[in-house]
Structures are given as C-alpha cells and as structure tokens.
Amino acid sequence: MSDVDLGLDVHHTSLSVADLDAQLAWYQHALGLHEIVEEYQLDEPAVRTVVLQSRSGVRLELIERAGATRSRAHTDPLDAASTLGFGHWAVSVRDLDTAFAAIVAAGGREVWPPADAVRPGSRFAYVKDPEDNLIELIQPPAR
C-alpha cells in the first residue's frame, strides 16, 4: 500500500447512453450541467462524446456508441449492488427537496424519496434519468 499523496480529485464521471442528444438536453435542463467543455467523435467505432460541466465544476461525460446495449436496468441502489461495477452517480445538492422536485419535474423518475441519511444531518434521495441510470442526491449536514 502506498502512502504517497497522489493529489487525487474527481475529474469527471462517464456515462454510456443510447441517445446522446436527448441525454445531453436532459442533463443540461434537469441538473444544470450547461457548459460543454469537450466534444469528440469517432467514425470507427461510431462514438460521440460530450463532457458537460456545472457552475460548481462537476463534470459528466456522456458517451454514445452505436450498438451499445444494457445488460439490465437496476430498480434501485440495492439492486445495482447485485452486479459488479459502478451502480450510481452521486452529487451533492444544497436543498435536497428542491433538487429532487426539480429533477422529477424535468422527467427524472423517483426511485427513493428524500430521507435522512446515515451521517447525522445528511439527507439523500435517488432518481433515474430518462435512460434508467441511477443518480443519488446528497444534502450534506448544515455547517
């Protein structure tokens, strides 16, 4: 095990999607990821990518590859934990109830409504984007 400080920080999360244009529009509208910081396209294999960024610096890369398939959609985070790999994407929000309501109003689907989290003072909820990807919303404790 290394004790070296690698200066790790989250750069971006990548999400494979079936319809890049629809998911791009949804994430811009529902989560406020308005800034496009990078776009890329390959002809072979047919791949298109867009990296979105929020005002606070959160980045999400959307990747569309022709012919990509999903092995199965997960019903909730506990179901997602039944298969190996990433199960959901988690973001911090200032006001959980407002964020949850806005995302659901924008076409996100409710999975678990806002509730108290394990960490005292924290709250969380889960939603799905239009392609069934799980997103956890976390409201940290007030300072």
PDB file of C-alpha atoms in Angstrom, residues 19-134:
ATOM      1  CA  ASP A  19     -29.331   8.770 -27.248  1.00  0.00           C
ATOM      2  CA  LEU A  20     -26.636  11.416 -26.769  1.00  0.00           C
ATOM      3  CA  ASP A  21     -28.752  14.331 -27.965  1.00  0.00           C
ATOM      4  CA  ALA A  22     -31.688  13.512 -25.673  1.00  0.00           C
ATOM      5  CA  GLN A  23     -29.474  12.840 -22.635  1.00  0.00           C
ATOM      6  CA  LEU A  24     -27.425  15.996 -23.295  1.00  0.00           C
ATOM      7  CA  ALA A  25     -30.605  18.090 -23.293  1.00  0.00           C
ATOM      8  CA  TRP A  26     -31.933  16.359 -20.170  1.00  0.00           C
ATOM      9  CA  TYR A  27     -28.741  16.741 -18.097  1.00  0.00           C
ATOM     10  CA  GLN A  28     -28.429  20.380 -19.112  1.00  0.00           C
ATOM     11  CA  HIS A  29     -32.040  21.085 -18.133  1.00  0.00           C
ATOM     12  CA  ALA A  30     -32.507  18.806 -15.105  1.00  0.00           C
ATOM     13  CA  LEU A  31     -29.084  19.044 -13.421  1.00  0.00           C
ATOM     14  CA  GLY A  32     -27.820  22.392 -14.716  1.00  0.00           C
ATOM     15  CA  LEU A  33     -24.800  20.918 -16.496  1.00  0.00           C
ATOM     16  CA  HIS A  34     -24.933  23.693 -19.097  1.00  0.00           C
ATOM     17  CA  GLU A  35     -21.329  24.183 -20.149  1.00  0.00           C
ATOM     18  CA  ILE A  36     -19.987  21.891 -22.871  1.00  0.00           C
ATOM     19  CA  VAL A  37     -16.245  21.626 -22.189  1.00  0.00           C
ATOM     20  CA  GLU A  38     -15.391  18.950 -24.746  1.00  0.00           C
ATOM     21  CA  GLU A  39     -16.933  17.164 -27.738  1.00  0.00           C
ATOM     22  CA  TYR A  40     -15.421  14.288 -29.668  1.00  0.00           C
ATOM     23  CA  GLN A  41     -16.498  11.939 -32.442  1.00  0.00           C
ATOM     24  CA  LEU A  42     -15.034   8.773 -33.974  1.00  0.00           C
ATOM     25  CA  ASP A  43     -16.198   7.152 -37.177  1.00  0.00           C
ATOM     26  CA  GLU A  44     -14.970   3.638 -36.367  1.00  0.00           C
ATOM     27  CA  PRO A  45     -16.278   2.541 -33.988  1.00  0.00           C
ATOM     28  CA  ALA A  46     -19.150   5.037 -34.228  1.00  0.00           C
ATOM     29  CA  VAL A  47     -18.766   7.001 -30.986  1.00  0.00           C
ATOM     30  CA  ARG A  48     -19.818  10.504 -29.942  1.00  0.00           C
ATOM     31  CA  THR A  49     -18.930  12.100 -26.612  1.00  0.00           C
ATOM     32  CA  VAL A  50     -19.764  15.327 -24.815  1.00  0.00           C
ATOM     33  CA  VAL A  51     -18.345  16.478 -21.475  1.00  0.00           C
ATOM     34  CA  LEU A  52     -20.716  18.731 -19.537  1.00  0.00           C
ATOM     35  CA  GLN A  53     -19.842  20.898 -16.545  1.00  0.00           C
ATOM     36  CA  SER A  54     -21.888  22.662 -13.862  1.00  0.00           C
ATOM     37  CA  ARG A  55     -21.105  26.111 -12.487  1.00  0.00           C
ATOM     38  CA  SER A  56     -19.557  24.412  -9.446  1.00  0.00           C
ATOM     39  CA  GLY A  57     -17.200  22.339 -11.617  1.00  0.00           C
ATOM     40  CA  VAL A  58     -18.967  18.944 -11.601  1.00  0.00           C
ATOM     41  CA  ARG A  59     -18.265  17.170 -14.901  1.00  0.00           C
ATOM     42  CA  LEU A  60     -20.205  14.402 -16.619  1.00  0.00           C
ATOM     43  CA  GLU A  61     -19.094  12.744 -19.836  1.00  0.00           C
ATOM     44  CA  LEU A  62     -21.877  11.304 -21.988  1.00  0.00           C
ATOM     45  CA  ILE A  63     -20.763   8.654 -24.492  1.00  0.00           C
ATOM     46  CA  GLU A  64     -22.931   7.243 -27.269  1.00  0.00           C
ATOM     47  CA  ARG A  65     -21.614   4.179 -29.096  1.00  0.00           C
ATOM     48  CA  ALA A  66     -23.630   2.657 -31.924  1.00  0.00           C
ATOM     49  CA  GLY A  67     -24.967  -0.764 -30.963  1.00  0.00           C
ATOM     50  CA  ALA A  68     -24.303  -0.448 -27.216  1.00  0.00           C
ATOM     51  CA  THR A  69     -26.713  -2.401 -25.022  1.00  0.00           C
ATOM     52  CA  ARG A  70     -27.591  -2.532 -21.335  1.00  0.00           C
ATOM     53  CA  SER A  71     -27.421  -5.914 -19.610  1.00  0.00           C
ATOM     54  CA  ARG A  72     -30.353  -4.879 -17.404  1.00  0.00           C
ATOM     55  CA  ALA A  73     -31.770  -1.800 -15.707  1.00  0.00           C
ATOM     56  CA  HIS A  74     -31.496  -1.723 -11.921  1.00  0.00           C
ATOM     57  CA  THR A  75     -34.580  -0.907  -9.901  1.00  0.00           C
ATOM     58  CA  ASP A  76     -32.755   0.852  -7.055  1.00  0.00           C
ATOM     59  CA  PRO A  77     -29.261   1.146  -5.495  1.00  0.00           C
ATOM     60  CA  LEU A  78     -29.537  -2.130  -3.587  1.00  0.00           C
ATOM     61  CA  ASP A  79     -30.401  -3.930  -6.818  1.00  0.00           C
ATOM     62  CA  ALA A  80     -27.464  -2.197  -8.546  1.00  0.00           C
ATOM     63  CA  ALA A  81     -25.133  -3.601  -5.866  1.00  0.00           C
ATOM     64  CA  SER A  82     -26.045  -7.108  -7.031  1.00  0.00           C
ATOM     65  CA  THR A  83     -23.782  -6.692 -10.069  1.00  0.00           C
ATOM     66  CA  LEU A  84     -20.140  -5.639 -10.149  1.00  0.00           C
ATOM     67  CA  GLY A  85     -19.109  -2.205 -11.427  1.00  0.00           C
ATOM     68  CA  PHE A  86     -20.462   1.264 -10.853  1.00  0.00           C
ATOM     69  CA  GLY A  87     -24.045   1.321  -9.609  1.00  0.00           C
ATOM     70  CA  HIS A  88     -24.905   5.008  -9.485  1.00  0.00           C
ATOM     71  CA  TRP A  89     -23.573   8.546  -9.740  1.00  0.00           C
ATOM     72  CA  ALA A  90     -23.827  10.711  -6.586  1.00  0.00           C
ATOM     73  CA  VAL A  91     -23.926  14.514  -6.456  1.00  0.00           C
ATOM     74  CA  SER A  92     -24.169  16.974  -3.565  1.00  0.00           C
ATOM     75  CA  VAL A  93     -27.032  19.460  -3.559  1.00  0.00           C
ATOM     76  CA  ARG A  94     -27.760  22.453  -1.316  1.00  0.00           C
ATOM     77  CA  ASP A  95     -31.504  21.781  -0.946  1.00  0.00           C
ATOM     78  CA  LEU A  96     -32.497  18.148  -1.414  1.00  0.00           C
ATOM     79  CA  ASP A  97     -36.259  18.681  -1.557  1.00  0.00           C
ATOM     80  CA  THR A  98     -35.963  21.415  -4.202  1.00  0.00           C
ATOM     81  CA  ALA A  99     -33.442  19.463  -6.294  1.00  0.00           C
ATOM     82  CA  PHE A 100     -35.480  16.251  -6.095  1.00  0.00           C
ATOM     83  CA  ALA A 101     -38.709  18.007  -7.129  1.00  0.00           C
ATOM     84  CA  ALA A 102     -36.988  19.871  -9.986  1.00  0.00           C
ATOM     85  CA  ILE A 103     -35.367  16.716 -11.382  1.00  0.00           C
ATOM     86  CA  VAL A 104     -38.616  14.740 -11.218  1.00  0.00           C
ATOM     87  CA  ALA A 105     -40.481  17.655 -12.856  1.00  0.00           C
ATOM     88  CA  ALA A 106     -37.852  17.636 -15.637  1.00  0.00           C
ATOM     89  CA  GLY A 107     -38.600  13.993 -16.455  1.00  0.00           C
ATOM     90  CA  GLY A 108     -36.441  12.179 -13.915  1.00  0.00           C
ATOM     91  CA  ARG A 109     -38.084   9.231 -12.201  1.00  0.00           C
ATOM     92  CA  GLU A 110     -38.413   8.930  -8.433  1.00  0.00           C
ATOM     93  CA  VAL A 111     -36.655   5.877  -7.002  1.00  0.00           C
ATOM     94  CA  TRP A 112     -36.318   6.733  -3.294  1.00  0.00           C
ATOM     95  CA  PRO A 113     -37.794   9.978  -1.951  1.00  0.00           C
ATOM     96  CA  PRO A 114     -35.782  12.362   0.267  1.00  0.00           C
ATOM     97  CA  ALA A 115     -34.902  10.794   3.624  1.00  0.00           C
ATOM     98  CA  ASP A 116     -32.394  11.077   6.455  1.00  0.00           C
ATOM     99  CA  ALA A 117     -29.002   9.534   5.688  1.00  0.00           C
ATOM    100  CA  VAL A 118     -26.725   7.518   7.969  1.00  0.00           C
ATOM    101  CA  ARG A 119     -24.487  10.538   8.631  1.00  0.00           C
ATOM    102  CA  PRO A 120     -26.315  12.761  11.141  1.00  0.00           C
ATOM    103  CA  GLY A 121     -27.703  15.878   9.490  1.00  0.00           C
ATOM    104  CA  SER A 122     -27.314  14.481   5.957  1.00  0.00           C
ATOM    105  CA  ARG A 123     -30.215  13.631   3.678  1.00  0.00           C
ATOM    106  CA  PHE A 124     -30.378  11.677   0.441  1.00  0.00           C
ATOM    107  CA  ALA A 125     -32.674  10.589  -2.382  1.00  0.00           C
ATOM    108  CA  TYR A 126     -32.414   8.592  -5.601  1.00  0.00           C
ATOM    109  CA  VAL A 127     -33.758   9.382  -9.058  1.00  0.00           C
ATOM    110  CA  LYS A 128     -33.305   7.892 -12.518  1.00  0.00           C
ATOM    111  CA  ASP A 129     -32.555   9.763 -15.709  1.00  0.00           C
ATOM    112  CA  PRO A 130     -34.683   9.068 -18.819  1.00  0.00           C
ATOM    113  CA  GLU A 131     -32.471   6.071 -19.735  1.00  0.00           C
ATOM    114  CA  ASP A 132     -32.783   4.401 -16.280  1.00  0.00           C
ATOM    115  CA  ASN A 133     -29.385   5.462 -14.857  1.00  0.00           C
ATOM    116  CA  LEU A 134     -29.405   5.898 -11.075  1.00  0.00           C
TER     117      LEU A 134
END
